mmCIF file of C-alpha atoms in Angstrom:
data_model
loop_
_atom_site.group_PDB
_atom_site.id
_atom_site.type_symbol
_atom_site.label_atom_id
_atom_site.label_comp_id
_atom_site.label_asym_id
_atom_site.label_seq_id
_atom_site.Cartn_x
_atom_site.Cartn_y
_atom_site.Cartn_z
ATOM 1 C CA UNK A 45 175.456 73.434 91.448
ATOM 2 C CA UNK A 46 175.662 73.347 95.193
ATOM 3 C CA UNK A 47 174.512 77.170 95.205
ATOM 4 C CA UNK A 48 171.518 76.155 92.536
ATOM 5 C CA UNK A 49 170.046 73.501 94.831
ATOM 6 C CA UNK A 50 170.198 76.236 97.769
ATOM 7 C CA UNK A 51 168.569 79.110 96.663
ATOM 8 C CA UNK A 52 166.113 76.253 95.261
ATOM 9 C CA UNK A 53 165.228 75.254 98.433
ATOM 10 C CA UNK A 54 165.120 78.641 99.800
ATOM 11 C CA UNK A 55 162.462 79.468 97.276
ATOM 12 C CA UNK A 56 160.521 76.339 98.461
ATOM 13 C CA UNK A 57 160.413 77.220 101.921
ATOM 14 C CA UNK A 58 158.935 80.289 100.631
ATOM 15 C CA UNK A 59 156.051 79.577 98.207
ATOM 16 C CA UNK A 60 155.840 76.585 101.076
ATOM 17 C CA UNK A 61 155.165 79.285 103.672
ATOM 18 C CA UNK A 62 152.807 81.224 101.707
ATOM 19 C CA UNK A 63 150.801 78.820 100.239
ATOM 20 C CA UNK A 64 150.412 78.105 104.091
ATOM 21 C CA UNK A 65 149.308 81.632 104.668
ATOM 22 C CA UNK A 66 146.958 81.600 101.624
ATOM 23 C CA UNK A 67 145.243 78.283 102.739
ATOM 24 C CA UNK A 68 144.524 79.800 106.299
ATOM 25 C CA UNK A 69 142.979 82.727 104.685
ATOM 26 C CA UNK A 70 141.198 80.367 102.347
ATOM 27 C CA UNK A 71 139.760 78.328 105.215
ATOM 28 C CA UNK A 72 138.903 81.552 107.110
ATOM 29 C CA UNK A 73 136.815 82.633 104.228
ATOM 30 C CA UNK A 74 135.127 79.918 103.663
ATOM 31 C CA UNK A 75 133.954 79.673 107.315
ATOM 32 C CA UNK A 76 132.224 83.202 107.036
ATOM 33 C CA UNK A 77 130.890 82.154 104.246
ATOM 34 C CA UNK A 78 128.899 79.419 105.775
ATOM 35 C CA UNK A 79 128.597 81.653 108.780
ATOM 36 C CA UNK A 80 126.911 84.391 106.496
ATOM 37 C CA UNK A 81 124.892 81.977 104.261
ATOM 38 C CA UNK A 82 123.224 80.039 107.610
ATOM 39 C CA UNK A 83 122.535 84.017 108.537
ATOM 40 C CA UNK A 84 120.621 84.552 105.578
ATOM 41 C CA UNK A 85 118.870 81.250 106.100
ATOM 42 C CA UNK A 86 117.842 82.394 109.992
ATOM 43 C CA UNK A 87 116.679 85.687 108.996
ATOM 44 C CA UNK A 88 114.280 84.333 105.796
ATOM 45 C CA UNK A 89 113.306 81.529 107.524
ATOM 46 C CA UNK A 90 114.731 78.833 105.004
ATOM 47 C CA UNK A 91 115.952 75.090 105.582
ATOM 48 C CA UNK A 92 119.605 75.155 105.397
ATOM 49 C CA UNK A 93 121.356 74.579 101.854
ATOM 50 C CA UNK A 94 124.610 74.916 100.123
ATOM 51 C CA UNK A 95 126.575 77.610 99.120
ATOM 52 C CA UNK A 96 125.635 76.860 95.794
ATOM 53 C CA UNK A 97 121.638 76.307 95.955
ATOM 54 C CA UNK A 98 121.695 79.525 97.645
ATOM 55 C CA UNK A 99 123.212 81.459 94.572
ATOM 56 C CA UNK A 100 120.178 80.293 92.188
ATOM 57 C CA UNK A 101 117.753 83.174 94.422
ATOM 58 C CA UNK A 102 117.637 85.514 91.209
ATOM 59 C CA UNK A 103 116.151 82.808 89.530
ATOM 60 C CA UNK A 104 112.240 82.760 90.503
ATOM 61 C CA UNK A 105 111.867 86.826 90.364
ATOM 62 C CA UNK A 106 112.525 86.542 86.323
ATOM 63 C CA UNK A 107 110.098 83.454 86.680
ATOM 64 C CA UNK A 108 107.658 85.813 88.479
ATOM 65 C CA UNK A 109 107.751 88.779 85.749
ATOM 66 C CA UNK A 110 106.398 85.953 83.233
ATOM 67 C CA UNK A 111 104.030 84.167 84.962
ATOM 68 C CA UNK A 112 100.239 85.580 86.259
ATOM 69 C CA UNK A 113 100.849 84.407 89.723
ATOM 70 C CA UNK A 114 104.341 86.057 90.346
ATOM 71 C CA UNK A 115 102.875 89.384 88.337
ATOM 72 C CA UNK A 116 99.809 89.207 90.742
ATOM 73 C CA UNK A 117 102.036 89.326 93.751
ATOM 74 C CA UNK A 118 104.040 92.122 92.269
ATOM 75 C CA UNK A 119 100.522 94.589 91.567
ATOM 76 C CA UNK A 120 99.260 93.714 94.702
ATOM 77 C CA UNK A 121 103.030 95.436 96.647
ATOM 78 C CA UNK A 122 102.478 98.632 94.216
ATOM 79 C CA UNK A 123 98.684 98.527 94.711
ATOM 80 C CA UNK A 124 99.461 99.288 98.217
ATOM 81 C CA UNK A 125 102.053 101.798 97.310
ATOM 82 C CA UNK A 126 99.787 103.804 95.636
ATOM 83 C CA UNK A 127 97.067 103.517 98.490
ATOM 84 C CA UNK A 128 99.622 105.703 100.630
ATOM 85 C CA UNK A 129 99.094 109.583 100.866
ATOM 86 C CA UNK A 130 101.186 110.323 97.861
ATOM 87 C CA UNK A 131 98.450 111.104 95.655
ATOM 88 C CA UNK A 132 100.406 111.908 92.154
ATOM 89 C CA UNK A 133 100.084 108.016 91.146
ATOM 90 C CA UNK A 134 97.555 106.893 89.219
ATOM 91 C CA UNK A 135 96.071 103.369 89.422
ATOM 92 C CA UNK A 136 97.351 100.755 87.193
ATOM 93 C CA UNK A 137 95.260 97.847 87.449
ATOM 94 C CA UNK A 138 94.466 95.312 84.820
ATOM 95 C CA UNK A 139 90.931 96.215 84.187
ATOM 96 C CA UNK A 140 92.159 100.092 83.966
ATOM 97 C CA UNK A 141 94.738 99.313 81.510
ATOM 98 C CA UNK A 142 92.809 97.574 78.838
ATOM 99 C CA UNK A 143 89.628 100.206 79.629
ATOM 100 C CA UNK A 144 90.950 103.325 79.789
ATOM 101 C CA UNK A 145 93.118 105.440 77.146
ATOM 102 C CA UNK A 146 97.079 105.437 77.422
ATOM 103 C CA UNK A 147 98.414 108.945 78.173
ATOM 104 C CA UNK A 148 99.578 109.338 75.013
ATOM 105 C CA UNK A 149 96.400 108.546 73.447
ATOM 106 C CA UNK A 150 95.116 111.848 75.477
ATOM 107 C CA UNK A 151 97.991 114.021 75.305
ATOM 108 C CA UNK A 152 97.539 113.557 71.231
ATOM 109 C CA UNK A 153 93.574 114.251 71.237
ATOM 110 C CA UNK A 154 94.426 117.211 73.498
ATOM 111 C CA UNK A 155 96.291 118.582 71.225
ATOM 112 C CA UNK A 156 94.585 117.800 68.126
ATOM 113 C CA UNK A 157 91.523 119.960 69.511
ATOM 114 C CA UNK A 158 93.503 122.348 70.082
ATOM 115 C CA UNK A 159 93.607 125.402 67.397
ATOM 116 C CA UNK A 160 96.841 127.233 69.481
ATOM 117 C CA UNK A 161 100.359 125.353 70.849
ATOM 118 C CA UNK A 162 100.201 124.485 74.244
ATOM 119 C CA UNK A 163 102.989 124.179 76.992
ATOM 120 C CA UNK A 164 103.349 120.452 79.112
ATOM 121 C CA UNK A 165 101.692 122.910 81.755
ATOM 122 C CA UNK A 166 98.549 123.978 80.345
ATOM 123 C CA UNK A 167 97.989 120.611 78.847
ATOM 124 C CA UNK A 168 98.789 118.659 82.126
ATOM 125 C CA UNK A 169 96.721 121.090 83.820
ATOM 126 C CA UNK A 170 93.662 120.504 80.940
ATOM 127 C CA UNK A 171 94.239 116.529 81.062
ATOM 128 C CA UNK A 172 94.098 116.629 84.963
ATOM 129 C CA UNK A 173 90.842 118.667 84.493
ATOM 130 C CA UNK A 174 89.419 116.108 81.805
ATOM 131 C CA UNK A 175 90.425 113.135 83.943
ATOM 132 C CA UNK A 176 91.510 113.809 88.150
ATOM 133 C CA UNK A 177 91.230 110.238 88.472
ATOM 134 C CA UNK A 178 94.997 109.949 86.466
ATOM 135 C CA UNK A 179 97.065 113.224 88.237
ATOM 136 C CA UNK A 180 99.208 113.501 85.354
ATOM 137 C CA UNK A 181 101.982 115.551 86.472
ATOM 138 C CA UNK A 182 103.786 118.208 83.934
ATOM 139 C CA UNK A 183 107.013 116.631 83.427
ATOM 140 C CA UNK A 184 105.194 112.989 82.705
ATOM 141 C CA UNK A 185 103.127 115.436 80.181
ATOM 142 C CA UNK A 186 106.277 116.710 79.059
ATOM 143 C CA UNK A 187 107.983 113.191 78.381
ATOM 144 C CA UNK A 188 105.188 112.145 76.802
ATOM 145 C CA UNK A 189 105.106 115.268 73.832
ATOM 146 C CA UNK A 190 108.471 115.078 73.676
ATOM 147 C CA UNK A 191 107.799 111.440 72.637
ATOM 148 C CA UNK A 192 105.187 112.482 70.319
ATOM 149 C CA UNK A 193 107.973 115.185 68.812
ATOM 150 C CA UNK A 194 110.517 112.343 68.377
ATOM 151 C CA UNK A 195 107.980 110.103 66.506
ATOM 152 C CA UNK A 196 107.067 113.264 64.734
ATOM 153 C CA UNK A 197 103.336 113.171 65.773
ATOM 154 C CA UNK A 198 103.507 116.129 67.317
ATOM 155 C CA UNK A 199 105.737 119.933 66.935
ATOM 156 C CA UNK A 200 107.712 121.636 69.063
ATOM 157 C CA UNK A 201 108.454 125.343 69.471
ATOM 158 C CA UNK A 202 110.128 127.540 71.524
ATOM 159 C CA UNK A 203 109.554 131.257 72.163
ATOM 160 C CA UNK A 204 111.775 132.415 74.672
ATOM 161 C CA UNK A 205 112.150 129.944 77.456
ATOM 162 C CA UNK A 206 109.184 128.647 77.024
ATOM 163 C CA UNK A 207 108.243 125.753 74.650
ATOM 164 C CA UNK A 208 105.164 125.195 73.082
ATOM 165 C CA UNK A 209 103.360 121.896 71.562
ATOM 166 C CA UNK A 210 101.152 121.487 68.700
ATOM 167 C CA UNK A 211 99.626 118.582 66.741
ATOM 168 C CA UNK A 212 101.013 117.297 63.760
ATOM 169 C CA UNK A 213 98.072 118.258 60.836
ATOM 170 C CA UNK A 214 96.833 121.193 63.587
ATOM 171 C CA UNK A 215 96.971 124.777 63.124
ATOM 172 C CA UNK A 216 100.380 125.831 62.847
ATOM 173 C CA UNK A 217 103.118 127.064 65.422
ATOM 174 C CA UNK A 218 102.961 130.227 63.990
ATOM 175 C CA UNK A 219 99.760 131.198 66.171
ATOM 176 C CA UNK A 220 101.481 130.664 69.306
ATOM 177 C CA UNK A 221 100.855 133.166 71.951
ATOM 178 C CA UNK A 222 102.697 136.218 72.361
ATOM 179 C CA UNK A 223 106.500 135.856 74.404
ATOM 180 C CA UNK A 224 104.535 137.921 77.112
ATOM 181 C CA UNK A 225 102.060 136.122 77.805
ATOM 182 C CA UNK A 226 103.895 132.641 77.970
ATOM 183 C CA UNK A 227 102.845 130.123 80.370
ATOM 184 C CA UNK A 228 104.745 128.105 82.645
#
């Protein structure tokens, strides 16, 4: 018994002596924590709040997605994006979206008119020709038919390593051009 109450005690002084250790740590972290969170505050520019109002930031961005205001905020950062030298972006305002014709509404009548398959190239090349004002680039063009192909609106076929695209209802792939002359 006297051997029982020992090693009990011994084991006290233990768990005592760590749950010592773990509360320092504990009490460290929670003072970097504040450090850290009146950090953020300094650098944004916010009133001081708790650890726990500070958590709920997500919050207003999925607001923002649904409402006008938030979504007008959000065009107006990519409007200037697209202002920047790069010019493969096409605009993407609101009065352009409902206006003009989705890209897969032109890749489909560019094919359609078409009596031959065509490669993403050649009609990338055609629809940037047709309309400079969108600089569709090829593999966009290519997403796009191969979007068409999965909703089976459009045909795929290969000759070589090239693959061609032709409307569904259009002339058929068997007209494609020659595996010599193959386009890129």
């Amino acid at each position: 018994m006297a051997a029982d109450l020992e090693r009990n005690a011994k084991e006290r002084e233990r768990i005592g002596a760590e749950v010592a250790t773990l509360q320092e740590q504990l009490t460290a972290l929670q003072h970097d924590h504040n450090v850290l969170v009146n950090i953020q505050q300094a650098l944004a520019g916010a009133t001081p709040v708790s650890a726990a109002e500070s958590t709920v930031v997500p919050s207003p961005r999925k607001k923002a997605a649904a409402e006008p205001a938030g979504g007008k905020r959000a065009r107006t950062k990519k409007t200037a994006a697209k202002k920047a030298p790069a010019a493969g972006a096409a605009p993407k305002t609101a009065a352009a979206k409902s206006s003009a014709p989705t890209l897969v509404d032109l890749v489909r009548r560019h094919l359609t008119a078409q009596n031959e398959p065509r490669s993403a190239a050649e009609v990338a090349a055609a629809l940037n020709q047709a309309h400079p004002e969108r600089a569709a680039r090829t593999t966009v063009v290519r997403n796009t038919l191969e979007g068409l192909v999965a909703k089976q609106q459009a045909q795929r076929t290969k000759q070589g390593s090239s693959v061609y695209y032709t409307a569904i209802g259009a002339q058929e792939p068997s007209a494609a051009p020659e595996p010599g002359t193959e386009a890129s």
